[in-house]
Tab-separated table of C-alpha atoms in Angstrom:
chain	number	residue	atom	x	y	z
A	9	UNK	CA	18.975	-18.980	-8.608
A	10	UNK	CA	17.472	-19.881	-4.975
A	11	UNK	CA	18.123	-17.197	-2.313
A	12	UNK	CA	18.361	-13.433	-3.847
A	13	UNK	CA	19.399	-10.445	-1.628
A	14	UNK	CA	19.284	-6.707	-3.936
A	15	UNK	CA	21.292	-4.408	-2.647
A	16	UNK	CA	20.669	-0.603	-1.811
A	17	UNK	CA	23.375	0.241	-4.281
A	18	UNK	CA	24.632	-0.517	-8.163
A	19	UNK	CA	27.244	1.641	-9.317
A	20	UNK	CA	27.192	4.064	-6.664
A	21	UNK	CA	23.536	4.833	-7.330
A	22	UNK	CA	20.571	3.811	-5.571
A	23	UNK	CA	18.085	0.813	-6.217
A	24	UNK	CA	14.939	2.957	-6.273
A	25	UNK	CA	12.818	0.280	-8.464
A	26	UNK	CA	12.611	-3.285	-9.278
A	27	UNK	CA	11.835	-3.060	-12.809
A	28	UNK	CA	9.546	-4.193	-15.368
A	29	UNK	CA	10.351	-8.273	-16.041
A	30	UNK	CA	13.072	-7.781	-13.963
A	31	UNK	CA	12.648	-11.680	-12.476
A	32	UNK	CA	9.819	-12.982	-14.446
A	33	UNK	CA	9.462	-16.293	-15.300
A	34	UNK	CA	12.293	-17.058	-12.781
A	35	UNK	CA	11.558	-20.757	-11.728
A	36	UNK	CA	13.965	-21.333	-9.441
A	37	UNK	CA	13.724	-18.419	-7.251
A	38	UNK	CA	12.762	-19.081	-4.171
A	39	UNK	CA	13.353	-16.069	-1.925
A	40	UNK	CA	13.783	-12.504	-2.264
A	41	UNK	CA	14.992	-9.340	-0.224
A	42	UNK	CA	14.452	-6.271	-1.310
A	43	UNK	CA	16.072	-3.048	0.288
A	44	UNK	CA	14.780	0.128	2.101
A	45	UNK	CA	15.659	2.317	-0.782
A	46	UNK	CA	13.047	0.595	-3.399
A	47	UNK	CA	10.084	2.645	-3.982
A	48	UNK	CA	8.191	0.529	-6.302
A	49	UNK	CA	8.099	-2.889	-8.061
A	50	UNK	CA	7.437	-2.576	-11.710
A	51	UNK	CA	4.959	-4.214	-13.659
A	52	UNK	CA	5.623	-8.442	-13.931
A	53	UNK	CA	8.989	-8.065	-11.871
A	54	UNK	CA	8.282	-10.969	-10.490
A	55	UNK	CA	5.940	-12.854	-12.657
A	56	UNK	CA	5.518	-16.465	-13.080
A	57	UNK	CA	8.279	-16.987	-10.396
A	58	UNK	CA	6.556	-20.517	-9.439
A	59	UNK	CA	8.490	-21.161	-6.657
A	60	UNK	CA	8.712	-17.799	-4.668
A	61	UNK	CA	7.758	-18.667	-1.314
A	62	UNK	CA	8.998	-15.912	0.999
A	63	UNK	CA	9.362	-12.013	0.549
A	64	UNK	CA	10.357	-9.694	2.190
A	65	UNK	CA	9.010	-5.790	1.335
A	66	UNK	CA	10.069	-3.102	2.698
A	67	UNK	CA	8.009	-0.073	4.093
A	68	UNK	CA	9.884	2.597	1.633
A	69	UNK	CA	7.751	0.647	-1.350
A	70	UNK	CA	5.191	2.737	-2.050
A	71	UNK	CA	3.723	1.338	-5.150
A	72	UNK	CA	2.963	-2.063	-6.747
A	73	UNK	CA	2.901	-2.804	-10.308
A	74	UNK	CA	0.454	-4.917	-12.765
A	75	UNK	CA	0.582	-8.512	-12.169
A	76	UNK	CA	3.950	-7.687	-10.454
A	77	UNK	CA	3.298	-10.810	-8.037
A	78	UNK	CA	0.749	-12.746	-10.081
A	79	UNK	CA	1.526	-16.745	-9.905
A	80	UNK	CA	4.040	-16.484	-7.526
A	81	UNK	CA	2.989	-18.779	-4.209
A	82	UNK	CA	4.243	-16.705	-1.820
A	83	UNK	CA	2.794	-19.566	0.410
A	84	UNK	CA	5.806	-19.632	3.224
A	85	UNK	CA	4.572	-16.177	4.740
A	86	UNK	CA	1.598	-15.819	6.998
A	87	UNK	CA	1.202	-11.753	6.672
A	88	UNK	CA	1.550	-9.938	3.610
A	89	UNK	CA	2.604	-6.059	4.829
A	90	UNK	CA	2.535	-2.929	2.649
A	91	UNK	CA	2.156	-0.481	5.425
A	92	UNK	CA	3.115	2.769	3.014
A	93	UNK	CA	2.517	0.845	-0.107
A	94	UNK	CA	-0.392	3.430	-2.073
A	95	UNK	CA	-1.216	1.623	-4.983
A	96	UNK	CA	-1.699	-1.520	-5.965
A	97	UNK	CA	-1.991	-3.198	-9.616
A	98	UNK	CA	-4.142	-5.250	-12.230
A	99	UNK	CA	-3.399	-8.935	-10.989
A	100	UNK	CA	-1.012	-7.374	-8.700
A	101	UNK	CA	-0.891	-10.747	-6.358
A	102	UNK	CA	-3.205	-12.524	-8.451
A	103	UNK	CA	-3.123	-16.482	-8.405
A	104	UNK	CA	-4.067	-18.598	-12.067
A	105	UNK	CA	-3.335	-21.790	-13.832
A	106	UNK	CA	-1.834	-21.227	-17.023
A	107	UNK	CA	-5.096	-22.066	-18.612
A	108	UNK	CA	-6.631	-19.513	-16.293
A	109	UNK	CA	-8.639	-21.706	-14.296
A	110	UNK	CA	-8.727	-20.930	-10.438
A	111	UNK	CA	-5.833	-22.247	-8.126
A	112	UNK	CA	-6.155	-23.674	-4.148
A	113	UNK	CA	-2.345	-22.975	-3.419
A	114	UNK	CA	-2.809	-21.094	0.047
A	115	UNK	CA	-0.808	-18.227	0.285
A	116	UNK	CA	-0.707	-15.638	2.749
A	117	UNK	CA	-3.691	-15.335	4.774
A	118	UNK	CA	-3.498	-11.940	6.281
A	119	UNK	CA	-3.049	-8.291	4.523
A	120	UNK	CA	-2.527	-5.182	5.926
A	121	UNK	CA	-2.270	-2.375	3.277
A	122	UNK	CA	-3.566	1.096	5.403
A	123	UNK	CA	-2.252	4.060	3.211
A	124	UNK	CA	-3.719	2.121	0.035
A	125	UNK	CA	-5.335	4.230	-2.356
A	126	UNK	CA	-6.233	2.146	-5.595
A	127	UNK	CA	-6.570	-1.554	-5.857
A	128	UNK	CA	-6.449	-2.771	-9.797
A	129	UNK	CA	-8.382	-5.522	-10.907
A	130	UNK	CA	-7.998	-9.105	-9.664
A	131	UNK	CA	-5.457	-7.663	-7.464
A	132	UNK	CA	-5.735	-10.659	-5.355
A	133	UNK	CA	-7.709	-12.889	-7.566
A	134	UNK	CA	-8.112	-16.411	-5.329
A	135	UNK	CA	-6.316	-15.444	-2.111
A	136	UNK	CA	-6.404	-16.991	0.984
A	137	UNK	CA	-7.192	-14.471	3.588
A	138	UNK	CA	-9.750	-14.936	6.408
A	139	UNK	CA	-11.075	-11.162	6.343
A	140	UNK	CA	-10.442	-8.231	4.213
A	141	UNK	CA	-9.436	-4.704	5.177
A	142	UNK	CA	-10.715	-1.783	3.082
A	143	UNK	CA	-8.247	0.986	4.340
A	144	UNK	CA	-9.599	4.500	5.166
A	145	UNK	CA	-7.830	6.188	2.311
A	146	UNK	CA	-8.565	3.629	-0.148
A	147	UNK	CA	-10.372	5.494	-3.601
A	148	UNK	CA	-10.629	3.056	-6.450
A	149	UNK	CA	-11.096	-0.524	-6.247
A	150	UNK	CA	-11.090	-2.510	-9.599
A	151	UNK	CA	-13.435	-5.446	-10.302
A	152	UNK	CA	-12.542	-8.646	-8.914
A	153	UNK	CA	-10.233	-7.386	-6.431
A	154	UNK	CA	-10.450	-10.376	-4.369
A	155	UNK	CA	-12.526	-12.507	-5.932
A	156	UNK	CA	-12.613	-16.317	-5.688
A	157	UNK	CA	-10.997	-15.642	-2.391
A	158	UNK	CA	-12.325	-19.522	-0.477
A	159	UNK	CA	-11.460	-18.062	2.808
A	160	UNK	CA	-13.342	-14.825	2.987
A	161	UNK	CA	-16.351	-14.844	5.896
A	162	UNK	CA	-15.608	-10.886	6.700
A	163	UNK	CA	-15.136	-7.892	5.718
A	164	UNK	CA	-14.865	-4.344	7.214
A	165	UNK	CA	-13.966	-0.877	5.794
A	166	UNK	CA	-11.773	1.198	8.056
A	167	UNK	CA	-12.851	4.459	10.263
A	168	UNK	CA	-12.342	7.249	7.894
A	169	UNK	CA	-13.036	6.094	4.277
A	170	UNK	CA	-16.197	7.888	3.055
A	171	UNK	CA	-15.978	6.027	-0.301
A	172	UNK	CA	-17.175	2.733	0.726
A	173	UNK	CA	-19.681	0.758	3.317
A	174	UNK	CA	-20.609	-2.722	4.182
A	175	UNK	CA	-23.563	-3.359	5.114
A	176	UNK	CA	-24.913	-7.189	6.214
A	177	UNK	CA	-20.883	-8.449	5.594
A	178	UNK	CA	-20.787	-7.196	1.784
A	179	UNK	CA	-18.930	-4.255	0.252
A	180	UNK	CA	-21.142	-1.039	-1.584
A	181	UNK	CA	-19.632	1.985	-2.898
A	182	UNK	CA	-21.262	5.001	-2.571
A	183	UNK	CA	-22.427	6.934	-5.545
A	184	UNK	CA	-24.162	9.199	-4.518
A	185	UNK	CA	-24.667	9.353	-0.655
A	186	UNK	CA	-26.512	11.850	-0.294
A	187	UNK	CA	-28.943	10.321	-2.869
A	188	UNK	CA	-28.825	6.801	-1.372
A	189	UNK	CA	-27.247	5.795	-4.324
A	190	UNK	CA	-24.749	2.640	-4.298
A	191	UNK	CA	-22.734	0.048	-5.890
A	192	UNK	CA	-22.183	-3.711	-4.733
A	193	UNK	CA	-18.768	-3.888	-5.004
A	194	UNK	CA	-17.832	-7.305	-3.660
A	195	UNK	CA	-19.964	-10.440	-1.934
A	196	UNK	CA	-17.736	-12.078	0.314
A	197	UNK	CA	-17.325	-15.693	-0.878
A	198	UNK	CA	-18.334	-18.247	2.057
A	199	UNK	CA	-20.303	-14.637	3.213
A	200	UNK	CA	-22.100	-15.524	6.682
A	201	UNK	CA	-24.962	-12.281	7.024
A	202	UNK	CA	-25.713	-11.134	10.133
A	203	UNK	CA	-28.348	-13.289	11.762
A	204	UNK	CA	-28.504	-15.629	9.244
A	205	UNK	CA	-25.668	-17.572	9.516
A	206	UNK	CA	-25.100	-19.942	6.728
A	207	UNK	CA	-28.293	-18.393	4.389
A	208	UNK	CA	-28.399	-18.878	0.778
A	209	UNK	CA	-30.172	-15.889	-0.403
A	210	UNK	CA	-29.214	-12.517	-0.332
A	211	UNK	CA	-31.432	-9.198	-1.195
A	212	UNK	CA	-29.430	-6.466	-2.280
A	213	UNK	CA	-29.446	-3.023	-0.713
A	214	UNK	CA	-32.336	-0.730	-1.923
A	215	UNK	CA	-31.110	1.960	-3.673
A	216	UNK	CA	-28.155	0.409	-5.570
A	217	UNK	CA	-27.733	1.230	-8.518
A	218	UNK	CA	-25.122	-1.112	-10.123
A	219	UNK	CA	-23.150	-4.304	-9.720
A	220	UNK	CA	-19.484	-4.482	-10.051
A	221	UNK	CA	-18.120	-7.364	-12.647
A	222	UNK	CA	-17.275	-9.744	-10.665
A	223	UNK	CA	-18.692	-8.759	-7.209
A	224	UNK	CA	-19.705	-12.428	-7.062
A	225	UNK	CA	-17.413	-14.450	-8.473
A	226	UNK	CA	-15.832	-17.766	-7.462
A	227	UNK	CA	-18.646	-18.406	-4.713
A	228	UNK	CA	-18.411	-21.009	-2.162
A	229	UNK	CA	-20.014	-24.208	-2.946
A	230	UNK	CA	-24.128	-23.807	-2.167
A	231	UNK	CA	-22.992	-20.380	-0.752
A	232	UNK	CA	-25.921	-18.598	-2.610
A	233	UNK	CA	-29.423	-19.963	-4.217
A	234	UNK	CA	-31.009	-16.688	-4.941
A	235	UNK	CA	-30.369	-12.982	-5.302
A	236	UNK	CA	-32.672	-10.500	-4.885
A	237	UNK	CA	-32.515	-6.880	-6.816
């Protein structure tokens, strides 16, 4: 199994879903296409598929299931789009050794998810884009979205989300906004703050209130000496 194309139709009936397990652990697959009329890609369809390099999704998917992706390189595309895509899973796209130490494989090393809604844990665990997106509709966000991410200098939350802020490059959730109260949600790993380029310390924002697991995971190499609460 090499080059897989799913068609629109089985039987006469539509191809709505790519199943749970429906490719896991499939070694040799090293490209997929998957038709306008999926909706959603089950939990570990395509787990452990070591070799898939290139995918192709199609706007229609609208939702993405628990470590659907997770250890599959996906290294041969530059963009990853999921422009009606509205959920996203634990260790969706997530990247591991199997002894669950952190990988460098680069894979793709831009996203573009606007209609997003929820974002499970580790969704993108050790990714390899530049900047990250928060979308405007975008709710829930589980720890360690995209932590251990080497690349990350930037991130930015999109005009119209009133659930989360960054503030000096890093990512707070508001609890209470009208209280000033926040969450740190994530600390961009090779973070440069504004007018400090390069600094080592960081003083997080008065008024927060908690620290997601994970927010600062998988740090850059003498990225950070001291935090401040």
């Amino acid at each position: 199994m090499g080059e897989v194309t799913i068609p629109s139709t089985l039987g006469g009936y539509p191809v709505v879903s790519i199943g749970d397990y429906a490719f896991s652990n499939c070694e040799n697959l090293t490209d997929i296409v998957i038709p306008d009329s999926v909706t959603s890609i089950d939990y570990y369809a395509f787990y452990g598929c070591s070799s898939l390099t290139t995918i192709e999704i199609p706007d229609s998917v609208t939702s993405i299931g628990d470590y659907a992706f997770y250890n599959a390189p996906l290294n041969a595309i530059g963009a990853m789009i999921l422009d009606n895509a509205e959920s996203i899973g634990n260790f969706a796209f997530a990247l591991q050794s199997e002894d669950g130490a952190d990988e460098t494989v680069t894979r793709f090393t831009v996203l573009e998810m606007p209609k997003v809604k929820t974002i499970g844990n580790f969704a993108f665990l050790n990714s390899s884009m530049k900047a990250v997106v928060i979308p405007a509709r975008l709710e829930s966000l589980g720890y360690g979205a995209f932590a251990s991410s080497e690349d990350v200098t930037k991130i930015d939350v999109a005009i119209g989300n009133e659930n989360f802020f960054v503030e000096d490059n890093v990512l707070y959730r508001y609890i209470d906004k009208a209280a000033n109260e926040y969450e740190l949600c994530f600390y961009p790993t090779s973070r440069m703050g504004e007018g400090e380029k390069g600094a080592r310390a960081y003083s997080v924002k008065e008024g927060t209130l908690s620290v997601q697991a994970y927010a600062f995971y998988g740090l850059a190499k003498d990225a950070l000496d001291k935090v401040t609460l």
